[in-house]
Amino acid sequence: MQLNVLILPGDGIGAEVTREAVKVLQQVAIKFHHQLSLTEGLLGGVAIHKTGTPLPQETIDLALQADATLMGAVGLPEFDQAPPEKRPEKGLLGIRKVLGVYANLRPVRSYKALLDSSPLKNHLVDGTDMIIVRELTGGIYYGTPRGIHQDGNETRAINTMTYSSSEIARVSRMAFHLARNRRKKVTSVDKSNVLENSQLWRKVVVEIAAEFPDVALDHILVDNCAMQLILNPRRFDILLTENMFGDILSDEGAVLAGSIGMLPSASIGDRKPSGAWVGLYEPVHGSAPDIAGQNKANPFGAIGSVAAMLEYSFGLNEEAAAVNAAVESVLNSGQVTADLNGTATTSEVGEACRTSLRLVQ
Ligand code: NAD
């Protein structure tokens, strides 16, 4: 298969972990006989330094041409006081918009070797394996009217939570498709006892569920969901939710895995004519200025993002499983970075993954 992938290393440890993830992708291409075409672009602080803008037009063009994009992380402390348009993070929001990715997928799973790194008791977290599917382009983060206004002596702030049925339907359909390849269960999160928005959400999710009679659907209120993620995370397979609820719940899910450095993510849009899903793949973590340049960042989130890319954008399930198996085997060997109480460097962990991948049958 021909795989055309754009690499956006970004800032800080983004570049360090992406380097290892790319080498893993190259190893996959060799092992499974795929043609890999890689291009590299600028995004974030590094792009501001070289071009004056966090998302140069050249990067936009490259992203639109590629089948999939692998990103590191953006953010440099020197831009912390810069105006919004000149901040590295603006590039991240921009590239998501350009690609039209409307569903954010965060796989959350526990690894035997990391059970002690989780804040939960081992018996609660062991066996956790879910994907949080978060709607990414609608809801209260984008709705209008919004702003802060003076109202006589009072200052008033307003944000608007708004969804259309088609926005809910497309992300729901993606969740049900994903469930079909897993344990066939979707749990939809809302606040339908209070919000009209959630009442529409629930109605549309039920309508879409009728297209997938082989997938079970249940509903949970967001406050109860926050509690169940801690009490019984194993009960979830696909967790489907709107933008703001997903933002909060996915960070809660993140701690279950033990370290933020472990977590991959995928942001997916519509299918291309080639059949590939448009996808932007990145570890969940940021550029970690506190450890940047020290070769001690955990690269598993970035490497897991390669697995997600192979599965979601290219439908290469066997290749994705091989990458995940390599990650698990390195974790079991104890060759891990400092965030997991190990002594290995970023590059040593990457090399161990590639060696393991070569050995996986
Ligand atoms: P962060 O995720 O960069 O770091 C939080 C903490 O986790 C730090 O102590 C860091 O050392 C540690 N950490 C993160 N990733 C790690 C890894 N792979 N291995 C080991 N330890 C790791 O979040 P932050 O400090 O809040 O933000 C730093 C910068 O990153 C900011 O500029 C922020 O805007 C940006 N950011 C970018 C993204 C993104 O590009 N998607 C996401 C979050 C934050």
Short mmCIF file of C-alpha atoms and ligand atoms in Angstrom, two decimals:
data_model
loop_
_atom_site.label_atom_id
_atom_site.label_comp_id
_atom_site.label_asym_id
_atom_site.label_seq_id
_atom_site.Cartn_x
_atom_site.Cartn_y
_atom_site.Cartn_z
CA MET A 1 0.00 0.00 0.00
CA GLN A 2 1.16 3.56 -0.69
CA LEU A 3 1.23 5.61 2.54
CA ASN A 4 1.63 9.37 2.09
CA VAL A 5 2.26 10.87 5.50
CA LEU A 6 3.00 14.43 6.58
CA ILE A 7 5.19 14.81 9.67
CA LEU A 8 4.82 17.92 11.85
CA PRO A 9 7.33 17.50 14.71
CA GLY A 10 6.48 20.86 16.35
CA ASP A 11 8.23 22.11 19.49
CA GLY A 12 10.06 20.80 22.54
CA ILE A 13 9.65 17.08 23.15
CA GLY A 14 7.23 17.00 20.20
CA ALA A 15 10.23 16.76 17.89
CA GLU A 16 11.97 14.18 20.11
CA VAL A 17 9.07 11.72 20.36
CA THR A 18 8.06 12.20 16.71
CA ARG A 19 11.57 11.20 15.60
CA GLU A 20 11.12 7.83 17.30
CA ALA A 21 7.56 7.39 16.05
CA VAL A 22 8.65 8.04 12.45
CA LYS A 23 11.37 5.40 12.72
CA VAL A 24 8.76 2.94 13.96
CA LEU A 25 6.55 3.81 10.98
CA GLN A 26 9.50 3.22 8.64
CA GLN A 27 10.09 -0.15 10.29
CA VAL A 28 6.43 -1.08 9.74
CA ALA A 29 6.73 -0.16 6.06
CA ILE A 30 9.77 -2.40 5.67
CA LYS A 31 8.30 -5.31 7.59
CA PHE A 32 4.90 -5.29 5.85
CA HIS A 33 6.14 -4.17 2.40
CA HIS A 34 4.38 -0.80 2.15
CA GLN A 35 5.60 2.21 0.14
CA LEU A 36 6.09 5.06 2.57
CA SER A 37 6.32 8.63 1.34
CA LEU A 38 7.16 11.13 4.11
CA THR A 39 7.11 14.91 3.92
CA GLU A 40 7.93 17.25 6.80
CA GLY A 41 6.32 20.59 7.61
CA LEU A 42 6.48 23.43 10.12
CA LEU A 43 3.91 23.97 12.85
CA GLY A 44 3.86 25.89 16.14
CA GLY A 45 6.76 27.84 17.64
CA VAL A 46 9.31 26.50 15.19
CA ALA A 47 7.08 27.75 12.35
CA ILE A 48 6.80 31.21 13.95
CA HIS A 49 10.59 31.38 14.17
CA LYS A 50 11.08 30.44 10.53
CA THR A 51 8.06 32.03 8.83
CA GLY A 52 6.42 34.42 11.30
CA THR A 53 3.20 32.39 11.55
CA PRO A 54 2.31 29.20 13.50
CA LEU A 55 0.59 27.60 10.49
CA PRO A 56 2.29 28.53 7.22
CA GLN A 57 0.38 28.11 3.95
CA GLU A 58 2.95 25.53 2.83
CA THR A 59 2.01 23.32 5.81
CA ILE A 60 -1.68 23.67 4.95
CA ASP A 61 -0.99 22.60 1.36
CA LEU A 62 1.09 19.62 2.50
CA ALA A 63 -1.59 18.52 4.98
CA LEU A 64 -4.32 18.64 2.34
CA GLN A 65 -2.21 16.52 -0.02
CA ALA A 66 -1.20 13.88 2.55
CA ASP A 67 -3.28 10.80 3.41
CA ALA A 68 -2.58 11.33 7.10
CA THR A 69 -0.64 13.70 9.36
CA LEU A 70 1.52 12.76 12.35
CA MET A 71 2.10 15.61 14.78
CA GLY A 72 4.34 15.99 17.84
CA ALA A 73 3.31 18.86 20.10
CA VAL A 74 3.42 22.65 19.97
CA GLY A 75 4.21 25.31 22.55
CA LEU A 76 7.24 27.33 23.62
CA PRO A 77 7.38 29.35 26.87
CA GLU A 78 8.79 32.39 25.03
CA PHE A 79 5.37 32.82 23.35
CA ASP A 80 3.33 32.57 26.56
CA GLN A 81 2.63 36.33 26.57
CA ALA A 82 2.21 36.65 22.79
CA PRO A 83 -1.18 37.67 21.27
CA PRO A 84 -3.42 34.69 20.34
CA GLU A 85 -2.60 34.92 16.61
CA LYS A 86 1.11 34.62 17.31
CA ARG A 87 0.94 31.67 19.67
CA PRO A 88 2.08 28.17 18.65
CA GLU A 89 -1.23 26.67 19.87
CA LYS A 90 -3.05 28.68 17.20
CA GLY A 91 -1.34 26.45 14.65
CA LEU A 92 -2.82 23.35 16.26
CA LEU A 93 -6.39 24.66 16.19
CA GLY A 94 -5.77 25.86 12.64
CA ILE A 95 -4.56 22.53 11.27
CA ARG A 96 -7.55 20.73 12.85
CA LYS A 97 -9.85 23.20 11.14
CA VAL A 98 -8.09 22.97 7.77
CA LEU A 99 -8.37 19.18 7.80
CA GLY A 100 -12.01 19.29 8.95
CA VAL A 101 -11.44 16.69 11.65
CA TYR A 102 -14.57 16.51 13.78
CA ALA A 103 -14.02 13.46 15.96
CA ASN A 104 -11.25 13.11 18.51
CA LEU A 105 -10.46 9.53 19.47
CA ARG A 106 -8.51 8.80 22.61
CA PRO A 107 -7.79 5.16 23.27
CA VAL A 108 -7.36 4.58 27.01
CA ARG A 109 -6.06 1.20 28.14
CA SER A 110 -4.24 -0.21 31.09
CA TYR A 111 -0.99 -2.13 30.71
CA LYS A 112 -0.09 -4.86 33.21
CA ALA A 113 3.41 -3.45 33.55
CA LEU A 114 2.05 -0.02 34.49
CA LEU A 115 -0.71 -0.92 36.92
CA ASP A 116 1.29 0.51 39.82
CA SER A 117 1.71 3.83 37.97
CA SER A 118 -2.06 4.39 37.92
CA PRO A 119 -3.60 6.36 40.79
CA LEU A 120 -6.37 3.72 40.94
CA LYS A 121 -6.10 0.39 42.75
CA ASN A 122 -4.80 -2.35 40.45
CA HIS A 123 -7.99 -4.41 40.53
CA LEU A 124 -10.05 -1.40 39.44
CA VAL A 125 -7.92 -0.33 36.48
CA ASP A 126 -6.69 -3.74 35.26
CA GLY A 127 -8.39 -4.64 31.97
CA THR A 128 -9.46 -1.09 31.11
CA ASP A 129 -9.73 -0.74 27.33
CA MET A 130 -11.91 2.03 25.90
CA ILE A 131 -11.93 4.72 23.23
CA ILE A 132 -13.28 8.12 24.15
CA VAL A 133 -14.88 9.64 21.03
CA ARG A 134 -15.20 13.39 21.51
CA GLU A 135 -16.97 15.73 19.08
CA LEU A 136 -14.32 18.29 18.21
CA THR A 137 -15.70 21.17 16.17
CA GLY A 138 -19.05 22.11 17.72
CA GLY A 139 -20.66 22.83 21.07
CA ILE A 140 -19.93 25.57 23.55
CA TYR A 141 -16.32 26.19 22.44
CA TYR A 142 -17.49 27.50 19.08
CA GLY A 143 -21.13 28.59 19.56
CA THR A 144 -22.25 32.21 19.19
CA PRO A 145 -23.24 34.60 20.68
CA ARG A 146 -20.25 34.67 22.98
CA GLY A 147 -18.26 37.34 24.81
CA ILE A 148 -18.10 39.54 27.89
CA HIS A 149 -20.38 42.59 27.98
CA GLN A 150 -21.01 45.48 30.31
CA ASP A 151 -24.64 45.52 31.43
CA GLY A 152 -25.11 48.65 33.57
CA ASN A 153 -23.10 48.05 36.72
CA GLU A 154 -22.92 44.35 36.00
CA THR A 155 -20.46 42.53 33.75
CA ARG A 156 -22.01 39.58 31.95
CA ALA A 157 -20.31 36.73 30.12
CA ILE A 158 -22.04 34.51 27.61
CA ASN A 159 -21.20 31.30 25.76
CA THR A 160 -23.58 29.29 23.63
CA MET A 161 -23.80 25.53 23.45
CA THR A 162 -25.18 24.64 20.06
CA TYR A 163 -25.35 21.45 17.98
CA SER A 164 -27.12 20.55 14.78
CA SER A 165 -28.49 17.06 14.19
CA SER A 166 -26.01 16.46 11.34
CA GLU A 167 -23.03 17.33 13.57
CA ILE A 168 -24.24 14.81 16.13
CA ALA A 169 -25.05 12.18 13.51
CA ARG A 170 -21.61 12.12 11.85
CA VAL A 171 -19.63 11.70 15.07
CA SER A 172 -22.15 9.12 16.33
CA ARG A 173 -21.79 7.10 13.15
CA MET A 174 -18.04 7.06 13.61
CA ALA A 175 -18.44 5.81 17.19
CA PHE A 176 -20.72 2.96 16.08
CA HIS A 177 -18.33 2.01 13.26
CA LEU A 178 -15.48 1.80 15.78
CA ALA A 179 -17.58 -0.28 18.16
CA ARG A 180 -18.18 -2.85 15.44
CA ASN A 181 -14.48 -3.75 15.48
CA ARG A 182 -14.39 -3.96 19.27
CA ARG A 183 -16.77 -5.15 22.00
CA LYS A 184 -19.78 -3.66 20.19
CA LYS A 185 -20.91 -1.28 22.89
CA VAL A 186 -21.43 2.50 22.74
CA THR A 187 -22.09 4.55 25.86
CA SER A 188 -23.35 8.03 25.01
CA VAL A 189 -22.70 10.79 27.55
CA ASP A 190 -25.03 13.76 27.96
CA LYS A 191 -26.84 15.97 30.46
CA SER A 192 -30.30 15.42 29.04
CA ASN A 193 -32.01 15.93 32.39
CA VAL A 194 -31.07 19.64 32.17
CA LEU A 195 -29.90 20.66 28.67
CA GLU A 196 -31.97 20.81 25.46
CA ASN A 197 -28.71 20.33 23.61
CA SER A 198 -28.29 16.98 25.29
CA GLN A 199 -31.90 16.03 24.56
CA LEU A 200 -31.20 16.48 20.85
CA TRP A 201 -27.88 14.64 21.27
CA ARG A 202 -29.65 11.63 22.81
CA LYS A 203 -32.43 11.61 20.19
CA VAL A 204 -29.96 11.64 17.27
CA VAL A 205 -27.70 9.01 18.84
CA VAL A 206 -30.72 6.71 19.23
CA GLU A 207 -31.63 7.28 15.56
CA ILE A 208 -28.10 6.44 14.40
CA ALA A 209 -28.01 3.37 16.65
CA ALA A 210 -30.85 1.92 14.57
CA GLU A 211 -28.37 1.69 11.65
CA PHE A 212 -26.15 -0.54 13.80
CA PRO A 213 -28.41 -3.22 15.29
CA ASP A 214 -25.37 -5.35 16.21
CA VAL A 215 -24.01 -2.62 18.55
CA ALA A 216 -25.47 -2.09 22.03
CA LEU A 217 -26.19 1.47 23.15
CA ASP A 218 -26.63 2.88 26.61
CA HIS A 219 -26.75 6.43 27.96
CA ILE A 220 -25.12 7.97 30.98
CA LEU A 221 -25.32 11.45 32.49
CA VAL A 222 -21.99 13.25 32.44
CA ASP A 223 -21.72 13.62 36.21
CA ASN A 224 -22.29 9.91 36.74
CA CYS A 225 -19.85 9.18 33.92
CA ALA A 226 -17.09 11.12 35.70
CA MET A 227 -17.71 8.91 38.72
CA GLN A 228 -17.94 5.61 36.82
CA LEU A 229 -14.64 6.28 35.02
CA ILE A 230 -12.98 6.03 38.42
CA LEU A 231 -15.22 3.38 40.02
CA ASN A 232 -15.50 0.97 37.12
CA PRO A 233 -13.53 2.00 34.00
CA ARG A 234 -13.74 -1.53 32.55
CA ARG A 235 -17.46 -1.09 31.86
CA PHE A 236 -16.74 1.29 28.94
CA ASP A 237 -15.94 0.25 25.38
CA ILE A 238 -16.75 3.31 23.21
CA LEU A 239 -17.56 6.45 25.17
CA LEU A 240 -19.27 8.98 22.87
CA THR A 241 -19.60 12.59 23.95
CA GLU A 242 -19.85 16.22 22.90
CA ASN A 243 -16.94 18.65 22.87
CA MET A 244 -16.72 20.13 26.39
CA PHE A 245 -17.79 16.97 28.24
CA GLY A 246 -15.21 15.07 26.18
CA ASP A 247 -12.48 17.59 26.94
CA ILE A 248 -12.96 17.03 30.65
CA LEU A 249 -13.62 13.28 30.64
CA SER A 250 -10.70 12.50 28.36
CA ASP A 251 -8.25 14.09 30.78
CA GLU A 252 -9.80 12.04 33.54
CA GLY A 253 -9.36 8.97 31.34
CA ALA A 254 -5.75 10.00 30.72
CA VAL A 255 -4.67 9.42 34.30
CA LEU A 256 -5.96 5.84 34.26
CA ALA A 257 -3.07 4.80 32.00
CA GLY A 258 -0.41 5.90 34.47
CA SER A 259 1.43 8.64 32.56
CA ILE A 260 0.33 11.31 30.12
CA GLY A 261 3.28 10.26 27.96
CA MET A 262 1.51 6.94 27.20
CA LEU A 263 -1.53 8.34 25.45
CA PRO A 264 -2.05 8.55 21.69
CA SER A 265 -4.87 10.42 20.01
CA ALA A 266 -6.49 10.56 16.61
CA SER A 267 -8.60 13.34 15.13
CA ILE A 268 -10.66 12.09 12.22
CA GLY A 269 -12.74 13.72 9.50
CA ASP A 270 -14.54 12.36 6.46
CA ARG A 271 -13.33 9.65 4.10
CA LYS A 272 -11.10 10.59 1.16
CA PRO A 273 -11.96 9.29 -2.33
CA SER A 274 -9.16 6.73 -1.74
CA GLY A 275 -11.20 5.30 1.15
CA ALA A 276 -8.74 6.52 3.79
CA TRP A 277 -10.18 8.56 6.66
CA VAL A 278 -8.67 12.05 6.91
CA GLY A 279 -6.69 11.92 10.11
CA LEU A 280 -4.41 13.94 12.37
CA TYR A 281 -2.50 11.80 14.86
CA GLU A 282 -0.67 13.10 17.91
CA PRO A 283 0.25 12.17 21.45
CA VAL A 284 -2.03 13.77 24.04
CA HIS A 285 0.80 15.53 25.87
CA GLY A 286 2.25 18.97 25.14
CA SER A 287 5.78 20.13 24.38
CA ALA A 288 6.94 19.68 28.03
CA PRO A 289 9.48 22.54 28.20
CA ASP A 290 10.63 21.24 31.60
CA ILE A 291 12.21 18.13 30.05
CA ALA A 292 12.75 19.25 26.43
CA GLY A 293 16.18 18.60 24.93
CA GLN A 294 17.10 15.99 27.55
CA ASN A 295 16.19 12.81 25.64
CA LYS A 296 13.99 11.66 28.48
CA ALA A 297 10.46 12.08 27.12
CA ASN A 298 8.25 9.00 26.94
CA PRO A 299 7.69 8.28 23.21
CA PHE A 300 4.92 5.68 23.63
CA GLY A 301 2.09 8.18 23.08
CA ALA A 302 3.64 9.19 19.75
CA ILE A 303 4.35 5.58 18.79
CA GLY A 304 0.78 4.63 19.73
CA SER A 305 -0.37 7.45 17.46
CA VAL A 306 1.38 5.67 14.58
CA ALA A 307 -0.62 2.54 15.44
CA ALA A 308 -3.82 4.61 15.44
CA MET A 309 -2.90 6.07 12.04
CA LEU A 310 -2.30 2.63 10.55
CA GLU A 311 -5.66 1.41 11.85
CA TYR A 312 -7.97 4.37 11.28
CA SER A 313 -6.59 6.11 8.20
CA PHE A 314 -5.24 3.07 6.34
CA GLY A 315 -7.28 0.15 7.71
CA LEU A 316 -4.02 -1.73 8.42
CA ASN A 317 -5.18 -3.56 11.53
CA GLU A 318 -2.44 -6.19 11.55
CA GLU A 319 0.27 -3.54 11.33
CA ALA A 320 -1.39 -1.50 14.10
CA ALA A 321 -1.60 -4.58 16.31
CA ALA A 322 2.11 -5.27 15.69
CA VAL A 323 3.05 -1.76 16.86
CA ASN A 324 0.87 -2.09 19.96
CA ALA A 325 2.38 -5.50 20.69
CA ALA A 326 5.88 -4.01 20.39
CA VAL A 327 4.94 -1.25 22.86
CA GLU A 328 3.57 -3.80 25.32
CA SER A 329 6.64 -5.98 25.06
CA VAL A 330 8.99 -3.03 25.74
CA LEU A 331 6.84 -2.02 28.71
CA ASN A 332 7.07 -5.57 30.06
CA SER A 333 10.86 -5.51 29.62
CA GLY A 334 11.04 -2.49 31.96
CA GLN A 335 13.01 -0.43 29.45
CA VAL A 336 11.04 2.76 30.10
CA THR A 337 11.61 6.48 30.68
CA ALA A 338 11.74 8.38 33.97
CA ASP A 339 8.01 9.22 34.06
CA LEU A 340 7.43 5.46 34.42
CA ASN A 341 10.24 5.18 36.99
CA GLY A 342 12.70 3.81 34.44
CA THR A 343 16.15 4.98 33.35
CA ALA A 344 15.94 4.58 29.56
CA THR A 345 16.23 7.53 27.17
CA THR A 346 13.67 8.46 24.52
CA SER A 347 15.90 7.07 21.78
CA GLU A 348 16.58 3.83 23.67
CA VAL A 349 12.85 3.21 24.10
CA GLY A 350 12.29 3.94 20.39
CA GLU A 351 15.08 1.55 19.40
CA ALA A 352 13.69 -1.14 21.72
CA CYS A 353 10.28 -0.76 20.04
CA ARG A 354 11.79 -1.18 16.60
CA THR A 355 13.74 -4.25 17.71
CA SER A 356 10.60 -5.74 19.20
CA LEU A 357 8.65 -4.92 16.02
CA ARG A 358 11.24 -6.75 13.93
CA LEU A 359 10.72 -9.81 16.14
CA VAL A 360 6.89 -9.74 16.24
CA GLN A 361 5.56 -12.46 13.92
P1 NAD B 1 2.69 19.06 28.95
O1 NAD B 1 1.86 17.90 28.53
O2 NAD B 1 3.65 19.56 27.97
O3 NAD B 1 3.49 18.67 30.29
C1 NAD B 1 2.82 18.38 31.53
C2 NAD B 1 3.77 17.56 32.42
O4 NAD B 1 3.84 16.22 31.91
C3 NAD B 1 5.20 18.08 32.43
O5 NAD B 1 5.75 17.90 33.73
C4 NAD B 1 5.93 17.20 31.45
O6 NAD B 1 7.31 17.03 31.74
C5 NAD B 1 5.18 15.87 31.57
N1 NAD B 1 5.14 15.17 30.28
C6 NAD B 1 4.39 15.48 29.21
N2 NAD B 1 4.64 14.64 28.21
C7 NAD B 1 5.57 13.78 28.66
C8 NAD B 1 6.24 12.68 28.07
N3 NAD B 1 5.99 12.29 26.81
N4 NAD B 1 7.16 12.03 28.80
C9 NAD B 1 7.41 12.38 30.07
N5 NAD B 1 6.81 13.41 30.69
C10 NAD B 1 5.90 14.11 29.99
O7 NAD B 1 1.68 20.22 29.39
P2 NAD B 1 2.01 21.73 29.84
O8 NAD B 1 3.27 21.76 30.65
O9 NAD B 1 0.75 22.21 30.43
O10 NAD B 1 2.23 22.54 28.49
C11 NAD B 1 3.50 22.80 27.92
C12 NAD B 1 3.31 23.45 26.56
O11 NAD B 1 2.67 22.50 25.69
C13 NAD B 1 2.38 24.67 26.57
O12 NAD B 1 2.90 25.61 25.67
C14 NAD B 1 1.05 24.13 26.11
O13 NAD B 1 0.25 25.12 25.49
C15 NAD B 1 1.49 23.09 25.12
N6 NAD B 1 0.52 22.00 24.89
C16 NAD B 1 0.43 21.54 23.63
C17 NAD B 1 -0.41 20.46 23.34
C18 NAD B 1 -0.44 19.93 21.95
O14 NAD B 1 0.40 20.29 21.14
N7 NAD B 1 -1.37 19.06 21.62
C19 NAD B 1 -1.14 19.84 24.38
C20 NAD B 1 -0.99 20.33 25.68
C21 NAD B 1 -0.14 21.42 25.93
#
